């Protein structure tokens, strides 16, 4: 089980959190103007990277707030968690 | 390489088992050029190579495997086989596989231990019951066997099941009698052996690290940890690693890779006659011929390539198993492990062409592709050989995510098999 550092509440067990997918995906402002391929890209296509990944979490059984995290998808280690709207941190070297 | 037979077993028994040879050729290096290269030596990749050689007479075929064959999800899964999926496209695909399973040991001259002992899916609430009854009706229309059992009939079919416990009440279940299990390793080895006999090169410890493309954008070859290989056709069958391999050709995939775990108990005498699945409580169980209970758990909630999942996932499953089958409460578990499963948003696989000429992909089987191994290899081989989708594979194209023609099997396959 992961230990996750909520930017508001501090470190809590993974059971309190819900993973919410890749972070920094902006919902297109005007979907009607997109091609089918662009819309599919937004809905379904993902980096699915092996290495450092930016992802959204929600502290559902805590403060209830969303935040972003930088986590390594092979070691599952978190480098940082940060509030929505903040710039993403650089991955560790 | 000579075939297996009762006579041969007897002869080897009398001469100290000294006459067995390796079951497939293991060239250390790939050749400089092939007609088709399969990336990934799991069951699906090996089956693809076998049918390419057997049915399409493709001359020079290689399977490149970064580890050992069958060491991916093929060797890590709980081997549940069934075809009672909801949509006609899925029923056609999975039932094609079940039909091939039924004759596979004879076809390969290798005992894959296919055991159609029946797969019972439990309904614990009204929603489950409605959904399963709908599946039963849809399957009957599609010509696939599936029947509804009330709770008493479930208990009669699977005596260890406690239908009176309070926590996960059993309202009934959907039973596919033709479903069952097979031996995972034997499937990889059997296809490898039969493919190798037809001239397919199986190269282990050979990781594909790059895909080279020509001026027209088409595939021209592969870079591997054992040198360059020229080829015009590549079939990527890399399960959890598919996004990484496809990225080598600049293709983004509608996939996310999650850890999925399973575990086995200490071996005991035969106590469990069938396969039982419960999608609602994320537990599925059968007993292997060695006597171990084989138990499957759910996926972790976050994507990961760690091949290890959280322990809370396992304990959740074991709590449910102990509740449903109280006789297992004092059983000890021997081992647990994880695999990396590639999931799509509609929980259906992707089989077919890609935007890159000469590059084919077979992936997205997620938590439930073992059951499809023979059918998947069969239709994918035809797709690669002809350069156009086999009719059964056609609905599972990559571009369904753009056209919106999804095949939403989430109800059937969300976590379990
Ligand atoms: C715990 C668990 C339980 C499961 N239970 C069931 C079940 O009960 N029923 C069911 O139907 N399905 C089940 N599944 C799913 C099933 O295991 C898979 O869908 C199926 O085995 C996929 O087969 P494959 O041949 O495509 O993949 P794999 O067997 O994973 O083969 C892919 C291969 O590609 C290789 N590879 C990756 N990258 C490279 C590279 N760059 N170069 C060379 N080779 C590479 C890998 O090493 C691997 O051997 C389960 C999965 C898991 C993990
Ligand atoms: Zn919080």
Coordinates of C-alpha atoms and ligand atoms in Angstrom, one line a residue:
Chain A
X1 CA 0.0 0.0 0.0
X2 CA 1.3 3.4 -0.9
X3 CA 1.8 6.3 1.5
X4 CA 0.5 9.5 -0.1
X5 CA 1.2 13.0 0.9
X6 CA -2.0 15.1 0.5
X7 CA -0.9 18.7 0.0
X8 CA -3.5 19.7 2.6
X9 CA -3.7 16.9 5.1
X10 CA -0.2 15.3 5.0
X11 CA 0.8 11.7 4.6
X12 CA -2.0 9.2 4.7
X13 CA -2.5 5.6 3.6
X14 CA -3.5 4.9 0.0
X15 CA -6.9 3.6 1.1
X16 CA -8.0 7.1 1.7
X17 CA -7.3 8.1 -1.9
X18 CA -8.7 7.6 -5.4
X19 CA -6.5 7.6 -8.4
X20 CA -8.0 9.8 -11.1
X21 CA -5.8 9.3 -14.2
X22 CA -3.2 11.3 -16.1
X23 CA -2.9 14.9 -14.9
X24 CA -2.8 18.1 -16.8
X25 CA -5.3 16.9 -19.4
X26 CA -7.3 20.0 -20.3
X27 CA -10.9 19.3 -21.4
X28 CA -11.1 21.1 -24.8
X29 CA -13.0 24.3 -24.4
X30 CA -15.1 23.8 -27.5
X31 CA -15.4 20.0 -28.2
X32 CA -17.7 20.7 -31.2
X33 CA -14.8 22.1 -33.1
X34 CA -12.5 19.1 -32.7
X35 CA -12.0 16.3 -35.2
X36 CA -13.0 12.8 -34.1
X37 CA -9.3 11.9 -33.8
X38 CA -8.6 14.9 -31.5
X39 CA -11.6 14.0 -29.3
X40 CA -10.5 10.3 -29.2
X41 CA -7.0 11.5 -28.2
X42 CA -8.5 13.5 -25.3
X43 CA -10.8 10.7 -24.2
X44 CA -8.8 7.5 -24.6
X45 CA -5.2 7.9 -25.7
X46 CA -2.6 8.1 -22.9
X47 CA 1.2 8.3 -22.4
X48 CA 1.1 5.2 -20.1
X49 CA 4.8 5.9 -19.6
X50 CA 7.2 3.7 -17.7
X51 CA 9.1 6.2 -15.6
X52 CA 8.0 9.5 -14.0
X53 CA 4.4 10.2 -14.6
X54 CA 2.1 13.1 -13.7
X55 CA -1.2 12.0 -12.3
X56 CA -4.3 13.3 -10.5
X57 CA -5.4 11.9 -7.2
X58 CA -8.3 12.7 -4.9
X59 CA -8.3 12.5 -1.1
X60 CA -11.8 11.0 -1.1
X61 CA -11.8 9.8 2.4
X62 CA -10.1 12.9 3.8
X63 CA -10.4 16.5 2.7
X64 CA -12.1 15.4 -0.6
X65 CA -9.8 17.6 -2.7
X66 CA -8.0 16.9 -5.9
X67 CA -4.3 17.3 -6.3
X68 CA -1.5 16.2 -8.7
X69 CA 1.4 14.0 -8.1
X70 CA 4.7 13.0 -9.8
X71 CA 5.2 9.3 -9.3
X72 CA 7.5 6.7 -10.9
X73 CA 5.5 4.0 -12.5
X74 CA 8.2 1.3 -12.1
X75 CA 9.2 1.9 -8.4
X76 CA 5.8 3.5 -7.5
X77 CA 7.9 6.1 -5.6
X78 CA 6.4 9.6 -5.3
X79 CA 8.7 12.5 -6.0
X80 CA 6.2 15.2 -5.2
X81 CA 2.5 16.0 -4.7
X82 CA 1.2 19.5 -5.5
X83 CA -1.9 21.5 -5.6
X84 CA -4.0 22.0 -8.7
X85 CA -3.0 25.0 -10.7
X86 CA 0.6 24.7 -9.6
X87 CA 3.3 24.1 -12.2
X88 CA 4.5 20.5 -12.3
X89 CA 7.9 19.9 -10.7
X90 CA 10.8 18.6 -12.7
X91 CA 11.3 14.8 -12.3
X92 CA 14.4 13.9 -10.2
X93 CA 17.5 13.2 -12.2
Chain B
X1 CA 11.6 -33.7 -32.9
X2 CA 9.4 -36.7 -32.3
X3 CA 5.8 -36.5 -31.2
X4 CA 4.3 -37.5 -27.8
X5 CA 2.4 -40.7 -27.6
X6 CA 1.6 -43.4 -25.0
X7 CA 4.1 -45.6 -26.6
X8 CA 6.8 -43.0 -26.3
X9 CA 6.0 -42.5 -22.6
X10 CA 6.3 -46.2 -22.0
X11 CA 9.6 -46.4 -23.9
X12 CA 11.1 -43.5 -21.9
X13 CA 9.8 -45.0 -18.6
X14 CA 11.7 -48.2 -19.4
X15 CA 15.0 -46.4 -20.4
X16 CA 15.3 -43.9 -17.6
X17 CA 13.8 -40.9 -19.4
X18 CA 17.0 -40.5 -21.3
X19 CA 15.6 -40.0 -24.8
X20 CA 13.8 -36.6 -24.4
X21 CA 15.1 -33.7 -26.4
X22 CA 14.6 -29.9 -26.0
X23 CA 11.0 -29.2 -27.1
X24 CA 11.9 -26.2 -29.3
X25 CA 15.0 -24.8 -31.0
X26 CA 16.5 -21.9 -29.2
X27 CA 18.7 -19.9 -31.5
X28 CA 20.8 -17.4 -29.5
X29 CA 20.7 -14.8 -32.3
X30 CA 18.0 -13.6 -34.7
X31 CA 18.7 -13.9 -38.4
X32 CA 19.4 -10.7 -40.3
X33 CA 16.0 -10.7 -42.0
X34 CA 12.5 -12.2 -41.6
X35 CA 9.2 -12.0 -43.4
X36 CA 7.3 -11.4 -40.1
X37 CA 8.6 -10.6 -36.6
X38 CA 6.4 -11.0 -33.6
X39 CA 7.4 -8.9 -30.6
X40 CA 6.5 -10.7 -27.4
X41 CA 6.7 -14.4 -26.7
X42 CA 3.6 -14.8 -24.6
X43 CA 0.8 -17.2 -25.5
X44 CA -0.7 -14.8 -28.0
X45 CA 2.6 -14.0 -29.8
X46 CA 3.5 -17.7 -30.0
X47 CA 0.1 -18.7 -31.2
X48 CA 0.3 -16.0 -33.9
X49 CA 3.6 -17.3 -35.1
X50 CA 2.3 -20.9 -35.1
X51 CA -0.8 -20.0 -37.3
X52 CA 1.3 -17.8 -39.6
X53 CA 3.5 -20.8 -40.3
X54 CA 0.8 -23.5 -40.3
X55 CA -2.1 -21.8 -42.1
X56 CA -0.5 -19.0 -44.1
X57 CA 2.8 -20.6 -45.0
X58 CA 4.8 -17.6 -44.2
X59 CA 8.4 -18.6 -44.6
X60 CA 10.7 -16.8 -42.2
X61 CA 9.1 -15.9 -38.9
X62 CA 10.7 -14.9 -35.6
X63 CA 9.3 -14.4 -32.1
X64 CA 11.5 -12.0 -30.1
X65 CA 11.0 -12.2 -26.3
X66 CA 12.8 -9.9 -23.9
X67 CA 12.7 -12.5 -21.1
X68 CA 11.6 -16.1 -21.3
X69 CA 8.6 -17.3 -23.2
X70 CA 5.4 -17.4 -21.2
X71 CA 7.1 -15.3 -18.5
X72 CA 4.6 -12.4 -18.9
X73 CA 0.9 -12.5 -18.1
X74 CA 0.7 -15.9 -19.8
X75 CA 2.6 -17.5 -17.0
X76 CA 1.0 -15.3 -14.3
X77 CA -2.7 -15.7 -14.9
X78 CA -5.5 -17.7 -13.2
X79 CA -6.3 -19.5 -16.5
X80 CA -10.1 -19.0 -16.6
X81 CA -11.6 -19.8 -20.0
X82 CA -15.1 -18.8 -21.0
X83 CA -16.8 -17.1 -23.9
X84 CA -20.1 -15.7 -22.3
X85 CA -19.4 -12.1 -23.1
X86 CA -22.3 -9.7 -23.8
X87 CA -21.9 -8.4 -27.4
X88 CA -22.0 -10.5 -30.5
X89 CA -18.5 -9.3 -31.6
X90 CA -17.0 -10.5 -28.3
X91 CA -19.0 -13.7 -28.2
X92 CA -17.7 -14.5 -31.7
X93 CA -14.1 -13.8 -30.8
X94 CA -14.0 -15.6 -27.4
X95 CA -16.1 -18.5 -28.7
X96 CA -13.8 -18.9 -31.6
X97 CA -11.1 -19.4 -29.0
X98 CA -13.1 -21.9 -26.9
X99 CA -13.7 -24.0 -30.0
X100 CA -10.0 -24.0 -30.7
X101 CA -9.2 -24.9 -27.0
X102 CA -11.4 -27.9 -27.3
X103 CA -9.0 -29.5 -29.9
X104 CA -5.8 -27.8 -29.0
X105 CA -3.9 -30.6 -27.2
X106 CA -4.5 -32.8 -30.3
X107 CA -3.6 -29.9 -32.7
X108 CA -0.4 -29.2 -31.0
X109 CA 0.4 -32.8 -29.9
X110 CA 1.0 -31.2 -26.5
X111 CA -1.2 -31.6 -23.4
X112 CA -2.4 -28.1 -22.6
X113 CA -4.7 -29.7 -19.9
X114 CA -7.8 -27.9 -21.1
X115 CA -10.4 -28.8 -18.5
X116 CA -14.0 -27.6 -19.3
X117 CA -15.2 -28.0 -15.7
X118 CA -17.7 -25.1 -15.9
X119 CA -17.3 -21.5 -14.9
X120 CA -19.9 -20.1 -12.4
X121 CA -20.3 -16.4 -12.0
X122 CA -22.0 -15.4 -8.8
X123 CA -24.8 -12.7 -8.6
X124 CA -24.9 -11.0 -5.2
X125 CA -27.4 -8.3 -5.8
X126 CA -30.4 -7.5 -8.0
X127 CA -28.2 -5.6 -10.4
X128 CA -25.9 -8.6 -10.9
X129 CA -28.9 -10.8 -11.4
X130 CA -30.4 -8.6 -14.1
X131 CA -27.0 -8.2 -15.8
X132 CA -26.3 -11.9 -15.8
X133 CA -29.8 -12.8 -17.1
X134 CA -29.2 -10.3 -19.9
X135 CA -25.9 -12.0 -20.7
X136 CA -27.6 -15.4 -20.7
X137 CA -30.2 -14.3 -23.2
X138 CA -27.6 -12.5 -25.4
X139 CA -25.4 -15.5 -25.4
X140 CA -28.2 -17.9 -26.3
X141 CA -29.0 -15.6 -29.3
X142 CA -25.3 -15.7 -30.3
X143 CA -25.2 -19.5 -29.9
X144 CA -23.0 -19.5 -26.9
X145 CA -24.0 -21.7 -23.9
X146 CA -24.7 -19.9 -20.7
X147 CA -27.5 -20.7 -18.2
X148 CA -29.0 -19.1 -15.1
X149 CA -28.8 -21.1 -11.8
X150 CA -30.7 -20.2 -8.7
X151 CA -28.8 -20.2 -5.4
X152 CA -29.6 -23.8 -4.5
X153 CA -28.5 -24.9 -8.0
X154 CA -25.3 -23.0 -7.5
X155 CA -24.6 -24.8 -4.2
X156 CA -25.4 -28.1 -5.9
X157 CA -22.9 -27.3 -8.7
X158 CA -20.3 -26.1 -6.2
X159 CA -20.8 -27.7 -2.8
X160 CA -18.1 -25.6 -0.9
X161 CA -20.1 -22.5 -1.6
X162 CA -22.0 -21.0 1.4
X163 CA -25.1 -19.5 -0.1
X164 CA -26.5 -18.6 3.3
X165 CA -23.8 -16.3 4.6
X166 CA -24.9 -12.7 5.1
X167 CA -22.1 -10.6 3.8
X168 CA -22.2 -11.6 0.1
X169 CA -25.6 -13.2 -0.3
X170 CA -25.8 -15.5 -3.4
X171 CA -28.9 -14.8 -5.4
X172 CA -27.9 -17.2 -8.2
X173 CA -25.3 -17.4 -10.9
X174 CA -24.5 -17.7 -14.6
X175 CA -22.9 -21.0 -15.6
X176 CA -21.0 -21.7 -18.7
X177 CA -20.4 -25.4 -18.7
X178 CA -18.0 -25.3 -21.7
X179 CA -15.8 -22.9 -19.7
X180 CA -12.9 -24.1 -17.5
X181 CA -9.2 -23.8 -17.1
X182 CA -6.0 -24.9 -18.9
X183 CA -2.3 -25.1 -17.9
X184 CA -0.8 -21.7 -18.7
X185 CA 2.9 -22.8 -19.2
X186 CA 1.8 -25.7 -21.4
X187 CA 0.0 -23.3 -23.7
X188 CA 3.2 -21.2 -24.3
X189 CA 5.4 -24.3 -24.5
X190 CA 3.0 -26.2 -26.8
X191 CA 2.7 -23.3 -29.3
X192 CA 6.5 -22.7 -29.1
X193 CA 7.2 -26.4 -29.8
X194 CA 4.7 -26.6 -32.7
X195 CA 5.9 -23.3 -34.2
X196 CA 9.5 -24.2 -33.9
X197 CA 8.8 -27.5 -35.7
X198 CA 7.4 -25.4 -38.6
X199 CA 10.6 -23.4 -38.7
X200 CA 9.8 -20.4 -36.5
X201 CA 12.8 -18.9 -34.7
X202 CA 12.0 -18.3 -31.0
X203 CA 14.7 -16.0 -29.5
X204 CA 14.6 -15.4 -25.8
X205 CA 16.4 -12.7 -23.8
X206 CA 16.1 -10.5 -26.9
X207 CA 14.5 -7.2 -26.1
X208 CA 13.1 -5.0 -28.9
X209 CA 14.5 -1.5 -28.4
X210 CA 13.5 0.3 -31.5
X211 CA 11.3 0.2 -34.6
X212 CA 12.9 1.6 -37.8
X213 CA 10.7 3.1 -40.6
X214 CA 11.4 3.9 -44.2
X215 CA 10.7 7.0 -46.2
X216 CA 7.1 5.9 -46.8
X217 CA 6.7 5.6 -43.1
X218 CA 6.4 1.8 -43.2
X219 CA 8.3 -0.6 -41.0
X220 CA 11.8 -1.6 -42.3
X221 CA 13.2 -3.3 -39.2
X222 CA 13.8 -3.6 -35.5
X223 CA 16.6 -2.8 -33.2
X224 CA 17.1 -5.4 -30.5
X225 CA 19.4 -6.2 -27.6
X226 CA 20.8 -8.8 -30.0
X227 CA 21.3 -6.6 -33.0
X228 CA 19.4 -5.3 -36.0
X229 CA 16.7 -7.3 -37.8
X230 CA 15.3 -6.3 -41.2
X231 CA 11.6 -7.0 -41.7
X232 CA 8.6 -5.4 -43.4
X233 CA 6.0 -6.8 -41.1
X234 CA 6.0 -6.6 -37.3
X235 CA 3.3 -7.9 -35.0
X236 CA 3.4 -6.3 -31.5
X237 CA 1.9 -8.6 -28.9
X238 CA 3.5 -7.2 -25.7
X239 CA 0.6 -7.0 -23.3
X240 CA 1.4 -4.6 -20.4
X241 CA 4.4 -3.2 -22.4
X242 CA 2.5 -2.4 -25.6
X243 CA 2.4 1.4 -25.1
X244 CA 6.2 1.3 -24.7
X245 CA 6.9 -0.8 -27.8
X246 CA 4.4 1.2 -30.0
X247 CA 6.0 4.5 -28.9
X248 CA 9.1 3.2 -30.6
X249 CA 7.2 3.7 -33.9
X250 CA 5.6 7.0 -32.7
X251 CA 2.2 5.5 -32.1
X252 CA 0.2 6.5 -29.0
X253 CA -2.2 3.9 -27.7
X254 CA -5.5 4.0 -25.8
X255 CA -4.1 1.9 -23.0
X256 CA -3.2 2.0 -19.4
X257 CA -1.2 -0.6 -17.7
X258 CA -2.1 -1.8 -14.2
X259 CA -0.8 -4.5 -11.8
X260 CA -3.1 -7.5 -11.4
X261 CA -2.4 -10.1 -8.7
X262 CA -3.0 -13.7 -8.1
X263 CA -2.1 -16.2 -5.4
X264 CA -2.0 -19.9 -4.7
X265 CA -2.6 -21.9 -1.5
X266 CA -0.8 -24.9 -0.2
X267 CA -1.8 -28.0 -2.3
X268 CA -4.6 -30.1 -0.9
X269 CA -6.7 -33.1 -2.2
X270 CA -9.4 -32.4 -4.8
X271 CA -12.0 -30.3 -3.0
X272 CA -13.2 -27.7 -5.6
X273 CA -15.0 -29.0 -8.7
X274 CA -15.3 -26.0 -10.9
X275 CA -14.3 -22.4 -11.4
X276 CA -16.2 -19.7 -9.4
X277 CA -16.0 -16.0 -10.1
X278 CA -17.5 -13.1 -8.4
X279 CA -17.0 -9.8 -10.2
X280 CA -18.8 -7.9 -7.5
X281 CA -16.4 -8.8 -4.7
X282 CA -13.3 -9.2 -7.0
X283 CA -12.6 -12.8 -6.3
X284 CA -12.2 -15.9 -8.4
X285 CA -11.1 -19.4 -7.6
X286 CA -10.4 -22.8 -8.9
X287 CA -8.2 -25.7 -8.0
X288 CA -5.2 -26.7 -10.1
X289 CA -4.3 -30.3 -10.9
X290 CA -1.4 -30.0 -8.4
X291 CA -4.0 -29.3 -5.7
X292 CA -3.3 -25.6 -5.1
X293 CA -6.3 -23.3 -4.9
X294 CA -5.7 -20.6 -7.6
X295 CA -7.1 -17.3 -6.5
X296 CA -7.3 -14.1 -8.5
X297 CA -7.6 -10.6 -7.1
X298 CA -8.4 -7.2 -8.6
X299 CA -6.1 -4.6 -10.1
X300 CA -4.5 -1.8 -8.3
X301 CA -6.1 1.6 -8.8
X302 CA -3.0 3.3 -10.3
X303 CA -1.0 2.4 -13.5
X304 CA 2.3 0.7 -12.7
X305 CA 4.9 -1.4 -14.3
X306 CA 6.1 -2.8 -11.0
X307 CA 4.7 -6.3 -11.5
X308 CA 3.7 -6.1 -7.8
X309 CA 0.5 -4.9 -6.4
X310 CA -0.7 -3.7 -3.0
X311 CA -1.3 -6.2 -0.2
X312 CA -4.7 -4.7 0.6
X313 CA -5.9 -5.9 -2.7
X314 CA -5.0 -9.5 -1.8
X315 CA -6.5 -9.3 1.6
X316 CA -9.8 -7.9 0.2
X317 CA -10.0 -10.9 -2.1
X318 CA -9.1 -13.4 0.6
X319 CA -11.7 -12.0 3.0
X320 CA -14.3 -12.6 0.3
X321 CA -13.1 -16.1 -0.4
X322 CA -13.2 -17.0 3.3
X323 CA -16.8 -15.6 3.4
X324 CA -18.0 -17.4 0.4
X325 CA -16.2 -20.7 1.1
X326 CA -15.9 -21.0 4.9
X327 CA -14.0 -24.3 4.6
X328 CA -10.9 -22.4 3.3
X329 CA -10.7 -20.1 6.4
X330 CA -7.7 -21.9 7.8
X331 CA -5.9 -22.6 4.6
X332 CA -2.4 -21.2 4.1
X333 CA -1.4 -19.2 1.1
X334 CA 1.9 -20.2 -0.5
X335 CA 2.8 -17.5 -3.1
X336 CA 1.4 -14.3 -4.6
X337 CA 2.6 -12.4 -7.6
X338 CA 1.6 -9.7 -10.1
X339 CA 1.4 -9.2 -13.8
X340 CA 1.0 -6.0 -15.8
X341 CA -2.3 -5.8 -17.7
X342 CA -3.0 -3.4 -20.5
X343 CA -6.6 -2.1 -20.3
X344 CA -8.7 -0.2 -22.8
X345 CA -11.6 2.0 -21.9
X346 CA -14.2 -0.5 -23.3
X347 CA -12.4 -3.5 -21.8
X348 CA -12.2 -5.1 -25.2
X349 CA -8.9 -6.0 -27.0
X350 CA -7.3 -4.2 -30.0
X351 CA -6.4 -6.5 -32.9
X352 CA -5.4 -5.2 -36.2
X353 CA -3.6 -2.6 -38.4
X354 CA -2.0 0.6 -37.1
X355 CA -1.4 4.0 -38.8
X356 CA 2.2 2.7 -39.6
X357 CA 2.3 0.4 -42.7
X358 CA 3.6 -3.0 -41.8
X359 CA 3.0 -2.5 -38.1
X360 CA 0.2 -4.7 -36.5
X361 CA -0.9 -4.8 -32.9
X362 CA -2.7 -7.3 -30.7
X363 CA -3.2 -5.9 -27.2
X364 CA -5.6 -4.5 -24.7
X365 CA -6.6 -8.0 -23.4
X366 CA -6.3 -6.5 -19.9
X367 CA -7.4 -8.8 -17.1
X368 CA -8.9 -11.5 -19.3
X369 CA -6.9 -12.5 -22.4
X370 CA -5.6 -16.0 -21.6
X371 CA -9.0 -17.5 -22.5
X372 CA -8.6 -16.0 -26.0
X373 CA -5.1 -17.2 -26.7
X374 CA -5.8 -19.6 -29.6
X375 CA -8.5 -17.5 -31.2
X376 CA -6.4 -14.3 -30.8
X377 CA -3.4 -15.9 -32.4
X378 CA -5.5 -17.4 -35.2
X379 CA -7.2 -14.2 -36.3
X380 CA -4.1 -12.0 -35.8
X381 CA -2.1 -14.4 -38.0
X382 CA -4.7 -14.0 -40.7
X383 CA -4.7 -10.3 -40.3
X384 CA -0.9 -10.0 -40.6
X385 CA -0.7 -12.5 -43.5
X386 CA -3.4 -10.8 -45.6
X387 CA -2.7 -7.2 -44.5
X388 CA -6.4 -6.7 -43.7
X389 CA -8.4 -7.6 -40.6
X390 CA -9.8 -11.1 -40.3
X391 CA -13.6 -10.8 -40.1
X392 CA -13.7 -11.8 -36.4
X393 CA -11.0 -9.3 -35.6
X394 CA -12.4 -6.4 -37.7
X395 CA -14.6 -4.9 -35.0
X396 CA -11.7 -4.8 -32.6
X397 CA -9.7 -2.2 -34.7
X398 CA -7.6 0.5 -33.2
X399 CA -9.7 3.2 -34.9
X400 CA -12.9 2.2 -33.0
X401 CA -11.7 4.7 -30.4
X402 CA -12.0 7.4 -33.1
X403 CA -15.2 6.2 -34.8
X404 CA -16.9 5.6 -31.4
X405 CA -17.8 2.0 -32.2
X406 CA -16.7 0.8 -28.8
X407 CA -17.5 -2.8 -27.6
X408 CA -18.3 -2.1 -24.0
X409 CA -17.7 -5.3 -22.1
X410 CA -17.0 -3.5 -18.8
X411 CA -19.9 -5.4 -17.2
X412 CA -18.4 -8.7 -18.1
X413 CA -14.7 -8.0 -17.7
X414 CA -14.2 -5.0 -15.5
X415 CA -11.9 -6.7 -13.1
X416 CA -12.4 -10.4 -13.4
X417 CA -12.4 -12.9 -16.2
Ligands
LIG1 C1 -2.9 -12.1 -12.2 C2 -3.5 -12.3 -13.5 C3 -4.6 -13.1 -13.6 C4 -5.2 -13.3 -14.9 N1 -6.3 -14.2 -15.0 C5 -6.8 -14.4 -16.2 C6 -7.8 -15.4 -16.3 O1 -8.2 -16.1 -15.3 N2 -8.3 -15.6 -17.5 C7 -7.9 -14.9 -18.6 O2 -8.5 -15.1 -19.7 N3 -7.0 -14.0 -18.5 C8 -6.4 -13.7 -17.3 N4 -5.4 -12.8 -17.2 C9 -5.0 -12.0 -18.4 C10 -4.0 -12.8 -19.3 O3 -3.0 -13.3 -18.5 C11 -3.5 -12.0 -20.4 O4 -4.5 -11.3 -21.1 C12 -2.8 -12.9 -21.5 O5 -2.0 -13.9 -20.9 C13 -2.0 -12.0 -22.4 O6 -1.1 -12.8 -23.2 P1 0.0 -12.2 -24.1 O7 0.6 -13.3 -24.8 O8 -0.6 -11.1 -24.9 O9 0.9 -11.4 -23.0 P2 2.2 -11.9 -22.2 O10 2.1 -13.3 -21.8 O11 2.4 -10.9 -21.1 O12 3.3 -11.7 -23.3 C14 3.9 -10.5 -23.7 C15 5.3 -10.7 -23.8 O13 5.9 -9.6 -24.4 C16 7.2 -9.5 -23.9 N5 7.8 -8.1 -24.2 C17 7.3 -6.9 -23.7 N6 8.1 -5.9 -24.2 C18 9.0 -6.5 -25.0 C19 10.1 -6.0 -25.9 N7 10.3 -4.7 -25.9 N8 10.8 -6.8 -26.6 C20 10.5 -8.2 -26.6 N9 9.5 -8.7 -25.8 C21 8.8 -7.9 -25.1 C22 7.1 -9.7 -22.4 O14 8.3 -10.1 -21.8 C23 6.0 -10.9 -22.4 O15 6.6 -12.1 -22.3 C24 -4.7 -12.6 -16.0 C25 -3.6 -11.7 -15.9 C26 -3.0 -11.6 -14.6 C27 -1.8 -10.7 -14.5
LIG2 ZN1 -6.5 15.8 2.1

